[in-house]
XYZ file of C-alpha atoms in Angstrom:
742
model
C 104.759 160.978 111.530
C 104.674 159.637 107.962
C 105.977 156.182 107.039
C 106.005 153.917 103.986
C 104.742 150.334 104.392
C 106.043 147.637 102.050
C 104.028 144.356 102.066
C 105.620 141.045 101.260
C 106.949 138.510 100.696
C 103.597 137.137 99.570
C 102.533 134.088 97.645
C 99.937 133.819 94.890
C 96.264 134.446 95.530
C 94.236 136.147 98.218
C 94.462 134.835 101.773
C 91.702 134.527 104.317
C 91.710 137.481 106.699
C 94.336 139.384 104.710
C 92.191 142.499 104.170
C 91.193 142.628 107.843
C 94.852 142.435 108.877
C 96.011 145.268 106.656
C 93.157 147.554 107.678
C 93.776 146.657 111.335
C 97.432 147.588 110.877
C 96.433 151.044 109.598
C 94.152 151.534 112.604
C 96.840 150.522 115.095
C 99.372 152.888 113.529
C 96.840 155.726 113.330
C 96.081 155.357 117.053
C 99.774 156.053 117.677
C 99.950 159.125 115.464
C 101.548 157.432 112.465
C 100.332 158.144 108.936
C 101.067 154.981 106.933
C 101.135 154.731 103.149
C 101.287 151.342 101.430
C 103.824 151.215 98.628
C 104.000 148.469 96.025
C 101.547 146.653 93.772
C 100.922 143.952 96.372
C 98.978 146.394 98.535
C 96.539 147.664 95.898
C 94.084 144.707 95.679
C 94.145 144.193 99.439
C 93.175 147.716 100.448
C 90.916 148.424 97.545
C 87.261 148.730 98.475
C 84.257 149.237 96.167
C 83.948 152.847 95.159
C 87.219 154.081 96.683
C 90.817 154.416 95.618
C 93.412 152.591 97.754
C 95.766 154.917 99.560
C 99.089 155.327 97.851
C 97.999 153.407 94.737
C 100.831 153.058 92.274
C 103.401 154.071 94.874
C 102.924 157.815 94.381
C 102.515 160.080 97.365
C 99.164 161.856 97.783
C 99.260 165.584 96.989
C 100.870 167.538 99.785
C 102.091 164.475 101.713
C 105.682 164.820 102.943
C 108.340 162.188 102.372
C 108.410 159.100 104.566
C 110.361 159.373 107.819
C 110.668 155.594 108.347
C 110.062 152.283 106.586
C 107.931 149.353 107.781
C 108.224 145.947 106.099
C 105.176 143.798 106.912
C 104.685 140.130 106.079
C 101.009 139.973 106.982
C 99.347 137.153 105.108
C 102.609 136.143 103.441
C 104.318 132.793 103.189
C 107.761 132.075 104.550
C 110.343 133.087 101.897
C 111.893 130.115 100.138
C 114.522 131.818 97.936
C 116.563 135.004 97.721
C 114.396 136.473 94.955
C 111.403 136.829 97.290
C 113.431 139.031 99.657
C 115.003 141.254 96.993
C 112.361 144.044 97.339
C 112.850 144.111 101.111
C 116.640 144.112 100.755
C 116.358 147.087 98.394
C 114.277 148.998 100.973
C 116.746 148.075 103.706
C 119.594 149.440 101.586
C 117.653 152.668 100.983
C 116.965 153.048 104.708
C 120.627 152.583 105.530
C 121.723 155.129 102.927
C 119.215 157.794 104.043
C 119.530 157.145 107.790
C 115.816 156.409 108.300
C 114.592 153.756 110.766
C 113.566 150.376 109.390
C 111.232 147.926 111.187
C 110.137 144.434 110.127
C 106.895 142.868 111.297
C 105.228 139.527 110.563
C 108.256 137.716 109.114
C 107.926 133.917 108.900
C 111.021 131.721 108.632
C 110.695 128.046 107.759
C 113.865 126.168 108.824
C 113.392 123.680 105.993
C 113.243 126.202 103.116
C 115.232 129.123 104.462
C 117.308 131.465 102.220
C 119.922 131.967 104.934
C 122.219 134.442 103.195
C 119.412 136.825 102.283
C 117.978 136.683 105.801
C 121.428 137.277 107.314
C 121.696 140.490 105.283
C 118.144 141.625 106.045
C 117.832 141.206 109.824
C 120.719 143.494 110.941
C 119.274 146.359 108.864
C 116.130 146.532 111.056
C 116.060 148.040 114.530
C 113.102 145.857 115.523
C 112.088 142.516 113.953
C 108.735 140.918 114.740
C 108.722 137.203 113.919
C 105.520 135.305 113.324
C 106.072 132.483 115.823
C 108.568 130.928 118.207
C 110.029 128.688 115.497
C 110.787 131.710 113.301
C 112.258 133.507 116.318
C 114.605 130.569 116.998
C 115.809 130.654 113.381
C 116.399 134.417 113.533
C 118.361 134.138 116.783
C 120.527 131.438 115.236
C 121.311 133.607 112.237
C 121.785 136.885 114.189
C 122.479 135.970 117.827
C 123.624 139.511 118.750
C 120.518 141.300 117.448
C 118.753 143.036 120.411
C 115.401 143.575 118.679
C 114.283 140.038 117.773
C 110.928 139.006 119.228
C 107.591 137.436 118.369
C 105.092 139.947 116.989
C 101.337 139.895 117.565
C 99.997 140.339 114.048
C 97.288 137.686 114.450
C 95.656 139.905 117.111
C 94.711 142.272 114.262
C 91.988 139.782 113.371
C 90.209 140.426 116.679
C 87.079 142.549 116.267
C 87.308 146.078 117.590
C 85.868 146.415 121.117
C 82.171 147.288 120.938
C 81.245 150.741 122.255
C 79.569 150.868 125.634
C 75.780 150.795 125.423
C 73.877 153.658 127.070
C 72.288 152.738 130.370
C 68.500 152.549 130.525
C 66.445 154.052 133.302
C 66.218 150.705 135.028
C 70.005 150.395 135.063
C 70.218 147.906 132.200
C 71.886 148.542 128.858
C 70.288 148.319 125.450
C 71.134 149.031 121.849
C 70.262 152.399 120.329
C 66.796 152.330 118.849
C 66.061 148.805 120.166
C 63.057 148.073 122.309
C 62.335 144.710 123.792
C 58.789 143.965 124.789
C 56.826 140.787 125.445
C 56.105 140.448 121.716
C 59.780 140.698 120.880
C 60.659 137.969 123.348
C 57.961 135.721 121.929
C 59.218 136.261 118.396
C 62.790 135.452 119.496
C 61.583 132.212 121.024
C 59.662 131.285 117.863
C 62.559 132.047 115.497
C 64.457 128.878 114.562
C 67.952 128.623 115.956
C 70.572 128.604 113.206
C 72.714 125.457 113.090
C 76.315 125.768 114.270
C 78.755 127.045 111.645
C 81.715 124.737 110.919
C 84.505 126.266 108.852
C 87.312 124.200 107.324
C 90.200 126.565 106.486
C 92.645 124.385 104.555
C 95.717 124.624 102.345
C 97.131 122.012 100.015
C 99.835 120.118 101.966
C 103.458 120.288 100.896
C 104.807 117.808 103.454
C 105.396 114.062 103.451
C 101.735 113.073 103.034
C 99.895 113.185 99.689
C 96.945 115.601 99.467
C 94.395 112.812 99.046
C 95.451 111.284 102.371
C 94.957 114.571 104.235
C 91.656 115.165 102.413
C 90.253 111.835 103.639
C 91.205 112.607 107.247
C 89.683 116.111 107.124
C 86.485 114.789 105.579
C 86.185 112.136 108.296
C 86.677 114.755 111.032
C 84.110 117.091 109.450
C 81.604 114.234 109.227
C 82.166 113.478 112.911
C 81.599 117.129 113.867
C 78.440 117.401 111.768
C 77.094 114.221 113.322
C 77.605 115.586 116.863
C 76.655 119.239 116.321
C 74.232 119.256 113.400
C 76.223 122.123 111.883
C 76.763 123.244 108.305
C 80.202 123.107 106.683
C 81.919 125.986 104.857
C 85.218 125.144 103.166
C 87.739 127.961 102.780
C 90.976 127.932 100.770
C 93.126 129.541 103.438
C 96.135 129.911 101.135
C 94.198 131.620 98.375
C 95.973 129.915 95.453
C 94.320 127.737 92.765
C 95.879 124.584 94.235
C 94.409 125.418 97.662
C 90.968 126.034 96.157
C 91.111 122.706 94.337
C 92.148 120.958 97.550
C 89.170 122.493 99.400
C 86.902 121.223 96.609
C 88.445 117.742 96.949
C 87.647 117.718 100.678
C 84.078 118.833 99.956
C 83.647 116.007 97.440
C 84.527 113.423 100.119
C 81.839 114.546 102.577
C 78.723 112.453 102.979
C 75.789 113.273 100.754
C 73.628 114.487 103.653
C 76.233 117.041 104.797
C 75.409 120.576 103.691
C 78.580 122.233 102.445
C 79.548 125.590 100.903
C 82.782 126.471 99.105
C 83.590 130.048 100.134
C 85.315 132.296 97.617
C 87.978 134.866 98.579
C 85.352 137.580 98.991
C 83.338 135.669 101.614
C 86.024 133.515 103.262
C 86.931 136.209 105.795
C 83.342 136.742 106.881
C 82.700 132.999 107.155
C 85.772 132.487 109.356
C 85.103 135.254 111.888
C 81.511 134.036 112.414
C 82.406 130.362 112.890
C 81.522 128.214 115.874
C 84.006 125.477 114.917
C 87.157 125.852 112.847
C 89.018 122.867 111.421
C 92.264 124.134 109.943
C 95.661 123.144 108.606
C 97.253 126.633 108.582
C 98.149 129.313 111.145
C 95.778 131.901 109.597
C 92.799 129.610 110.053
C 93.779 129.086 113.689
C 94.133 132.844 114.243
C 90.728 133.560 112.684
C 89.066 130.844 114.741
C 90.532 132.100 118.006
C 89.497 135.666 117.150
C 85.928 134.387 116.710
C 86.138 132.446 120.014
C 85.444 129.294 118.060
C 86.615 125.811 118.961
C 89.714 125.283 116.810
C 90.708 121.778 115.702
C 94.168 122.204 114.108
C 95.661 119.372 112.029
C 99.359 119.721 111.097
C 100.416 117.936 107.883
C 104.084 118.916 108.301
C 106.499 120.269 110.891
C 106.243 123.913 109.870
C 102.442 123.972 110.026
C 102.589 122.369 113.471
C 105.082 124.951 114.764
C 103.258 127.946 113.290
C 99.819 126.894 114.571
C 101.252 126.068 117.985
C 102.659 129.607 118.081
C 99.208 131.136 117.517
C 97.520 128.838 120.048
C 100.264 129.435 122.620
C 99.564 133.179 122.630
C 96.069 132.354 123.885
C 97.339 129.920 126.501
C 96.405 126.823 124.462
C 99.800 125.160 124.460
C 100.471 122.100 122.264
C 96.991 121.905 120.823
C 97.924 120.889 117.264
C 97.388 117.265 116.256
C 99.935 115.986 113.697
C 98.392 114.275 110.704
C 100.671 111.330 111.470
C 98.950 110.884 114.831
C 95.550 110.600 113.145
C 96.772 107.938 110.739
C 98.262 105.520 113.297
C 97.560 107.090 116.700
C 97.979 105.700 120.170
C 99.584 102.563 121.516
C 97.243 100.073 119.840
C 97.289 101.444 116.271
C 93.683 102.643 116.149
C 92.277 103.412 112.765
C 91.666 106.973 111.612
C 87.917 106.763 112.123
C 88.274 105.853 115.801
C 90.725 108.711 116.362
C 88.613 111.438 114.755
C 85.460 110.189 116.457
C 87.083 110.449 119.883
C 88.569 113.860 119.103
C 85.210 115.221 117.930
C 83.434 113.786 120.978
C 85.864 115.334 123.455
C 85.913 118.652 121.587
C 82.129 118.911 121.898
C 82.288 118.001 125.595
C 84.934 120.667 126.329
C 83.510 123.405 124.130
C 82.139 125.500 126.992
C 85.402 125.431 128.949
C 87.402 126.332 125.848
C 85.218 129.308 124.930
C 85.383 130.560 128.523
C 89.178 130.267 128.468
C 89.334 132.272 125.234
C 87.140 134.989 126.714
C 89.379 135.165 129.802
C 92.558 135.297 127.686
C 91.368 137.959 125.238
C 92.197 140.990 127.453
C 95.741 139.711 127.955
C 96.101 139.085 124.214
C 94.905 142.597 123.412
C 97.246 144.088 126.008
C 100.248 142.154 124.669
C 99.369 143.193 121.114
C 99.091 146.824 122.215
C 102.566 146.598 123.802
C 103.930 145.211 120.548
C 102.466 148.042 118.467
C 103.732 150.577 121.011
C 107.235 149.127 120.657
C 106.887 149.114 116.871
C 105.831 152.787 116.838
C 108.728 153.662 119.122
C 111.197 151.884 116.851
C 109.829 153.761 113.844
C 110.520 156.985 115.752
C 114.096 155.885 116.389
C 113.823 154.692 120.003
C 115.870 151.598 120.968
C 113.906 148.332 121.366
C 112.585 147.484 124.804
C 113.116 144.079 126.480
C 110.797 141.394 125.127
C 107.673 140.921 127.279
C 106.699 137.593 128.739
C 103.875 135.449 127.415
C 100.444 137.065 127.559
C 98.076 134.280 128.576
C 98.912 131.581 131.087
C 98.767 127.989 129.795
C 95.321 126.439 130.166
C 94.560 122.744 129.894
C 91.041 123.053 128.512
C 91.414 121.176 125.219
C 90.376 117.657 124.339
C 92.439 115.155 126.387
C 92.877 112.888 123.367
C 95.091 115.537 121.735
C 97.931 114.736 124.131
C 97.796 111.048 123.211
C 97.635 111.821 119.501
C 100.696 114.081 119.740
C 102.873 111.912 121.956
C 105.069 110.156 119.430
C 104.635 112.363 116.401
C 106.154 115.654 117.633
C 109.757 116.364 118.549
C 110.030 115.992 122.355
C 111.395 118.844 124.452
C 113.598 116.306 126.223
C 114.447 112.753 125.154
C 112.268 110.059 126.742
C 113.875 107.685 129.204
C 112.825 104.697 127.131
C 111.982 105.512 123.505
C 109.965 103.162 121.352
C 112.681 102.652 118.699
C 116.477 102.552 118.844
C 118.177 103.221 115.511
C 121.730 101.859 115.365
C 123.597 103.726 112.635
C 126.909 102.078 111.787
C 129.266 104.653 110.295
C 132.729 104.505 108.803
C 134.424 107.040 106.499
C 131.315 108.422 104.779
C 130.415 111.810 106.341
C 128.193 112.826 103.417
C 126.084 109.699 103.780
C 125.970 110.150 107.558
C 124.530 113.660 107.218
C 121.956 112.486 104.684
C 120.912 109.574 106.896
C 120.427 111.843 109.926
C 118.387 114.258 107.793
C 116.138 111.353 106.789
C 115.581 110.527 110.455
C 114.822 114.142 111.365
C 112.182 114.183 108.624
C 110.400 111.123 110.051
C 106.790 111.692 111.094
C 107.361 109.269 113.978
C 109.716 110.964 116.469
C 109.850 108.636 119.488
C 113.298 107.237 118.706
C 116.901 107.263 119.937
C 119.764 107.377 117.434
C 122.945 105.505 118.362
C 125.792 106.374 115.992
C 128.548 103.754 116.157
C 131.740 105.276 114.726
C 133.453 102.099 113.554
C 137.061 103.248 113.389
C 136.379 106.428 111.412
C 137.456 109.998 112.043
C 135.681 111.279 115.209
C 135.903 114.879 113.977
C 133.990 114.005 110.813
C 131.155 112.520 112.859
C 131.011 115.503 115.215
C 131.052 117.966 112.304
C 128.206 116.104 110.572
C 126.065 116.124 113.720
C 126.893 119.649 114.964
C 124.415 121.604 112.783
C 121.705 119.077 113.592
C 122.137 118.915 117.386
C 119.307 121.347 118.127
C 116.788 119.469 115.999
C 117.938 116.126 117.378
C 116.851 117.413 120.813
C 119.064 115.053 122.798
C 117.956 111.951 120.886
C 121.449 110.933 119.755
C 124.275 108.965 121.371
C 127.676 108.624 119.685
C 130.039 105.702 120.342
C 133.573 106.279 119.017
C 135.957 103.349 118.414
C 139.575 103.867 117.448
C 139.881 100.577 115.592
C 137.273 99.053 113.263
C 135.082 96.495 115.011
C 133.194 95.149 112.023
C 129.487 95.394 111.203
C 128.363 92.699 113.647
C 130.338 94.054 116.608
C 129.177 97.604 115.851
C 125.569 96.398 115.802
C 125.957 94.640 119.163
C 127.560 97.717 120.780
C 124.806 99.942 119.488
C 122.030 97.637 120.697
C 123.443 97.616 124.216
C 123.373 101.447 124.293
C 119.560 101.627 124.196
C 116.606 100.186 126.068
C 113.800 100.494 123.541
C 111.130 97.993 122.644
C 111.979 98.028 118.925
C 115.348 98.239 117.148
C 116.521 98.775 113.579
C 119.960 98.872 111.970
C 120.934 101.657 109.574
C 124.061 101.766 107.393
C 123.252 105.178 105.801
C 123.048 103.468 102.401
C 119.295 103.777 101.830
C 116.907 106.715 101.573
C 114.255 106.509 104.281
C 110.869 107.987 103.292
C 109.369 110.288 105.992
C 106.649 107.802 106.927
C 108.858 104.694 107.100
C 109.134 104.421 110.898
C 105.490 105.327 111.376
C 104.281 102.589 109.046
C 106.671 99.983 110.470
C 105.808 100.724 114.117
C 102.082 100.747 113.330
C 102.425 97.307 111.717
C 104.101 95.758 114.766
C 101.619 97.430 117.142
C 98.567 96.245 115.245
C 96.799 93.835 117.618
C 95.837 91.622 114.657
C 99.476 91.178 113.555
C 101.649 88.458 115.099
C 104.917 89.398 113.362
C 108.006 90.133 115.441
C 109.711 92.063 112.651
C 108.848 94.058 109.558
C 110.836 95.069 106.460
C 110.192 98.210 104.368
C 112.148 98.240 101.064
C 113.895 101.530 100.172
C 115.928 102.808 97.276
C 119.707 103.169 97.504
C 121.307 106.495 98.425
C 123.610 107.765 95.677
C 126.412 109.945 97.037
C 129.419 111.037 95.001
C 132.580 109.346 96.159
C 130.990 106.210 97.603
C 132.721 104.063 95.028
C 129.776 101.681 94.699
C 128.780 100.714 91.179
C 126.130 98.343 89.884
C 127.043 95.605 87.390
C 127.301 96.980 83.858
C 124.834 94.472 82.453
C 122.353 95.016 85.301
C 122.439 91.319 86.317
C 123.253 89.918 89.757
C 125.639 87.071 90.386
C 124.282 83.558 90.051
C 124.542 82.859 93.774
C 122.609 86.071 94.617
C 119.711 85.768 92.187
C 116.633 87.316 93.790
C 113.318 85.763 92.774
C 110.847 88.113 91.092
C 108.614 89.915 93.571
C 105.214 88.273 93.923
C 102.217 90.598 93.714
C 100.635 91.280 97.063
C 103.455 89.669 99.047
C 102.903 90.452 102.742
C 105.484 88.186 104.415
C 109.220 87.644 104.096
C 109.693 83.890 104.376
C 112.603 81.609 105.111
C 112.118 80.157 101.633
C 112.663 83.602 100.131
C 115.945 84.119 101.983
C 117.169 80.641 101.056
C 116.334 81.485 97.433
C 118.629 84.520 97.632
C 116.221 87.292 98.675
C 118.336 89.971 100.461
C 115.478 92.377 101.220
C 115.921 92.107 104.983
C 119.666 92.779 104.652
C 119.515 95.672 102.196
C 116.376 97.396 103.590
C 115.309 98.686 107.042
C 114.402 95.702 109.239
C 112.542 96.795 112.393
C 112.084 94.082 115.012
C 111.437 93.538 118.702
C 114.477 93.751 120.936
C 113.215 90.780 122.963
C 114.115 88.353 120.163
C 117.785 88.694 121.123
C 116.935 86.893 124.356
C 116.065 83.867 122.217
C 118.457 84.219 119.278
C 121.478 85.857 120.897
C 123.567 88.654 119.357
C 124.930 89.140 115.860
C 127.755 86.682 115.141
C 130.938 88.784 115.223
C 133.006 86.061 113.543
C 131.172 86.301 110.216
C 132.011 89.831 109.099
C 129.717 91.193 106.382
C 127.556 88.034 106.374
C 126.438 88.542 109.994
C 123.242 90.419 109.061
C 122.221 87.699 106.605
C 122.939 84.940 109.119
C 120.887 86.747 111.803
C 117.987 87.004 109.350
C 118.124 83.232 108.820
C 118.029 82.581 112.574
C 115.207 85.106 112.953
C 113.031 83.473 110.304
C 113.588 80.008 111.757
C 111.705 81.099 114.907
C 109.723 84.276 114.166
C 107.731 85.786 111.321
C 108.571 88.973 109.407
C 106.060 91.251 107.687
C 106.847 92.939 104.375
C 105.396 96.375 103.651
C 105.345 97.905 100.169
C 107.880 100.646 99.518
C 105.040 103.187 99.090
C 101.817 103.239 101.125
C 98.943 101.688 99.167
C 96.445 104.112 97.694
C 92.706 104.064 98.430
C 91.972 102.135 95.233
C 94.694 99.500 95.643
C 93.457 95.969 96.213
C 94.707 92.412 95.853
C 94.686 90.801 92.421
C 93.515 87.325 93.288
C 96.845 85.941 94.510
C 95.538 84.661 97.857
C 95.931 81.046 96.694
C 99.565 81.652 95.775
C 100.231 83.324 99.125
C 98.594 80.431 100.911
C 100.802 77.885 99.142
C 103.896 79.916 100.023
C 102.825 80.084 103.681
C 102.251 76.294 103.836
C 105.600 75.570 102.184
C 107.426 77.908 104.550
C 105.645 76.474 107.601
C 106.846 72.962 106.781
C 110.363 74.211 106.062
C 110.538 75.984 109.443
C 109.227 72.869 111.183
C 111.915 70.773 109.503
C 114.696 73.235 110.386
C 113.494 73.351 113.989
C 113.957 69.590 114.265
C 117.037 69.056 112.089
C 118.703 72.446 111.742
C 119.139 74.650 108.722
C 122.378 73.113 107.469
C 120.834 70.817 104.833
C 118.570 73.526 103.292
C 121.560 75.864 103.131
C 123.697 73.171 101.476
C 120.911 72.271 99.031
C 120.324 75.941 98.215
C 124.038 76.429 97.526
C 124.238 73.219 95.513
C 121.122 74.187 93.557
C 122.588 77.639 92.901
C 125.837 76.110 91.680
C 123.961 73.604 89.489
C 121.781 76.395 88.151
C 124.893 78.465 87.452
C 126.568 75.557 85.695
C 123.402 74.903 83.701
C 123.238 78.574 82.705
C 126.867 78.445 81.643
C 126.252 75.304 79.566
C 123.210 76.910 77.989
C 125.231 80.042 77.238
C 127.979 77.913 75.647
C 125.399 75.990 73.601
C 123.842 79.238 72.498
C 127.225 80.614 71.443
C 127.980 77.374 69.510
C 124.603 77.565 67.778
C 125.312 81.146 66.761
C 128.703 80.104 65.339
C 127.105 77.241 63.379
C 124.450 79.624 62.077
C 127.183 81.971 60.833
C 128.896 79.034 59.045
C 125.613 77.998 57.405
C 124.968 81.559 56.241
C 128.488 81.806 54.780
C 128.008 78.484 52.902
C 124.652 79.648 51.582
C 126.210 82.823 50.198
C 128.997 80.738 48.506
C 126.451 78.407 46.885
C 124.518 81.399 45.545
C 127.702 82.783 43.946
C 128.471 79.385 42.297
C 124.946 79.149 40.899
C 125.280 82.611 39.338
C 128.652 81.653 37.778
C 127.242 78.430 36.231
C 124.263 80.326 34.873
C 126.534 82.872 33.176
C 128.486 80.073 31.354
C 125.446 78.204 29.888
C 123.974 78.170 26.276
C 121.417 80.850 27.030
C 124.116 83.049 28.442
C 126.106 82.702 25.144
C 123.202 84.046 23.046
C 122.559 86.885 25.553
C 126.197 88.000 25.220
C 125.966 87.744 21.397
C 122.777 89.808 21.299
C 124.319 92.491 23.517
C 127.382 92.670 21.225
C 125.196 93.096 18.113
C 123.312 95.964 19.752
C 126.571 97.619 20.639
C 126.219 97.264 24.330
């Protein structure tokens, strides 16, 4: 049987293991009597070998080769498509297959839920009789788009990276086996004992992150983990740009530059990256291809997921070998555990446990390899049958049984930074989202929460007299990703902000709570940074504020003042450099940061302060902040995480004076109440406003007087010119001009 193979969609550059995968695909098809020809320019550099012409170069058929009887679209080594243009070549082939009545099969398709061209995928999937998805996450997306398709399943393309089974060695006369032409005598054994043992090979297969964390943050974590592995194994480090693009190569170089000076490191180019990966003893990776290469080499794989898609794709590869949930989110390495360890402590423990469990892990991989090969063989049998026009068979079950042989610390590092399969009975954070007549803002706010790196939360949506159908429609497409972490409270009549907050707080039993009015944009790391601050054993704050920017949605009807100035009674003092605390003095001076920004605090404070005052309306949040600061302290985090080079600018004395002033103010309010400071603040604001108005009036009067003076000056100049024209000298000048005829 003769078929045409169309690679794609692919990204820029050459990927690690790509050549091995394509050649393995040809071998698997040839074993099943299928003559495959690669068509398209993408295939030429992959299959080209020194001194030989790639098959089907330029898309022309070899002499005497009949026309293709079926089409195979393979996404080996390719990225998940992000726009319709990347799928246009495949859609053209699908249209050709439909017009000519030839079978079409898709294999190795990755679908990222966050960057999915849905319409193009909806048109592509029904055209194929059998569709092999790269991982379980891609399979879930495909089933959502085409629920009636009978041929959707996870393919086994990563098994192509496995080395071919070695041929059986001929038995010797004594019943043992030996290699052809190899003789082992006493001298050989002595030489083997004298030869130095090569140090373990550590490969870091990395790609430049595209998620919520900046590349330099991931680079520091990877360098720390590599240093920990080198310290415990004495190995050498080879850095591989798994993605193959220039940005990935630069990122690998950045990681290499952060390693200690005594660490031997090599930057592998595209031509040697494949060989380095399949001979590794340890593989630290941030991409699914690095994980697949490491497992094929029976190496200990330490996968770090910078974003949700990398976590899902690497978990899919590990799950096929029985290593379920082995990926550590980058978020877990930044603020892991219950006591907010630092990154160094986390990577040191992970490296220590990985070394201790290395033998068990390698044994588990050896035991799982036959099942992986058998499952891959079933997949290629089904693919060959579909190319011949046979209907797809039922999807097989998982190949390897789950094995708990990884480092135990991985479970702790993952606990609150991956979406749970079922909502916890008592989450760490309850988010009370007060909603009323703004479905667009509600959807955006929920999307912000779903993008959070910290996932141990419960969302309580309080529908404060809005349209229940609008709330349900906004949440419906997000129900699957919310994974049961949402509770909706509908109220027919508006309750007000304070009452809505109190109802929402009673609907959860978490340790920490935060109010959300869908008016601000929450960065992906906001909850993670806030929770880590309150869990730091060296921090005594009971609340923390993280400033955010406002969400701009068409139709909100909210406009800033035209002149950009706030009202006199809401003047906010300029932000002090290095400010780490929100003080009672700040709030009395008009600082509304805790009201307008996410304010995460311990639920237990309500046992001391009581609920939000439902008689105050929109001022209830501000009044609760005043009561909070009278008794407890509130930390203030910068809007963006500080960089590695950020440091204080010598303002410790200023911060100390502010702390002393606020301490005495809180002591006074504890004894006498906050009424007098509030009255004085209001009186001072009114006096300041009156003073500003008087100064403005004086300035306007001065400008008027200046205009009068300028007008008088111009009049005096005109009079002086007139007098000069009527003098004696002027008479003779006029006479002289008349004599000259002018």
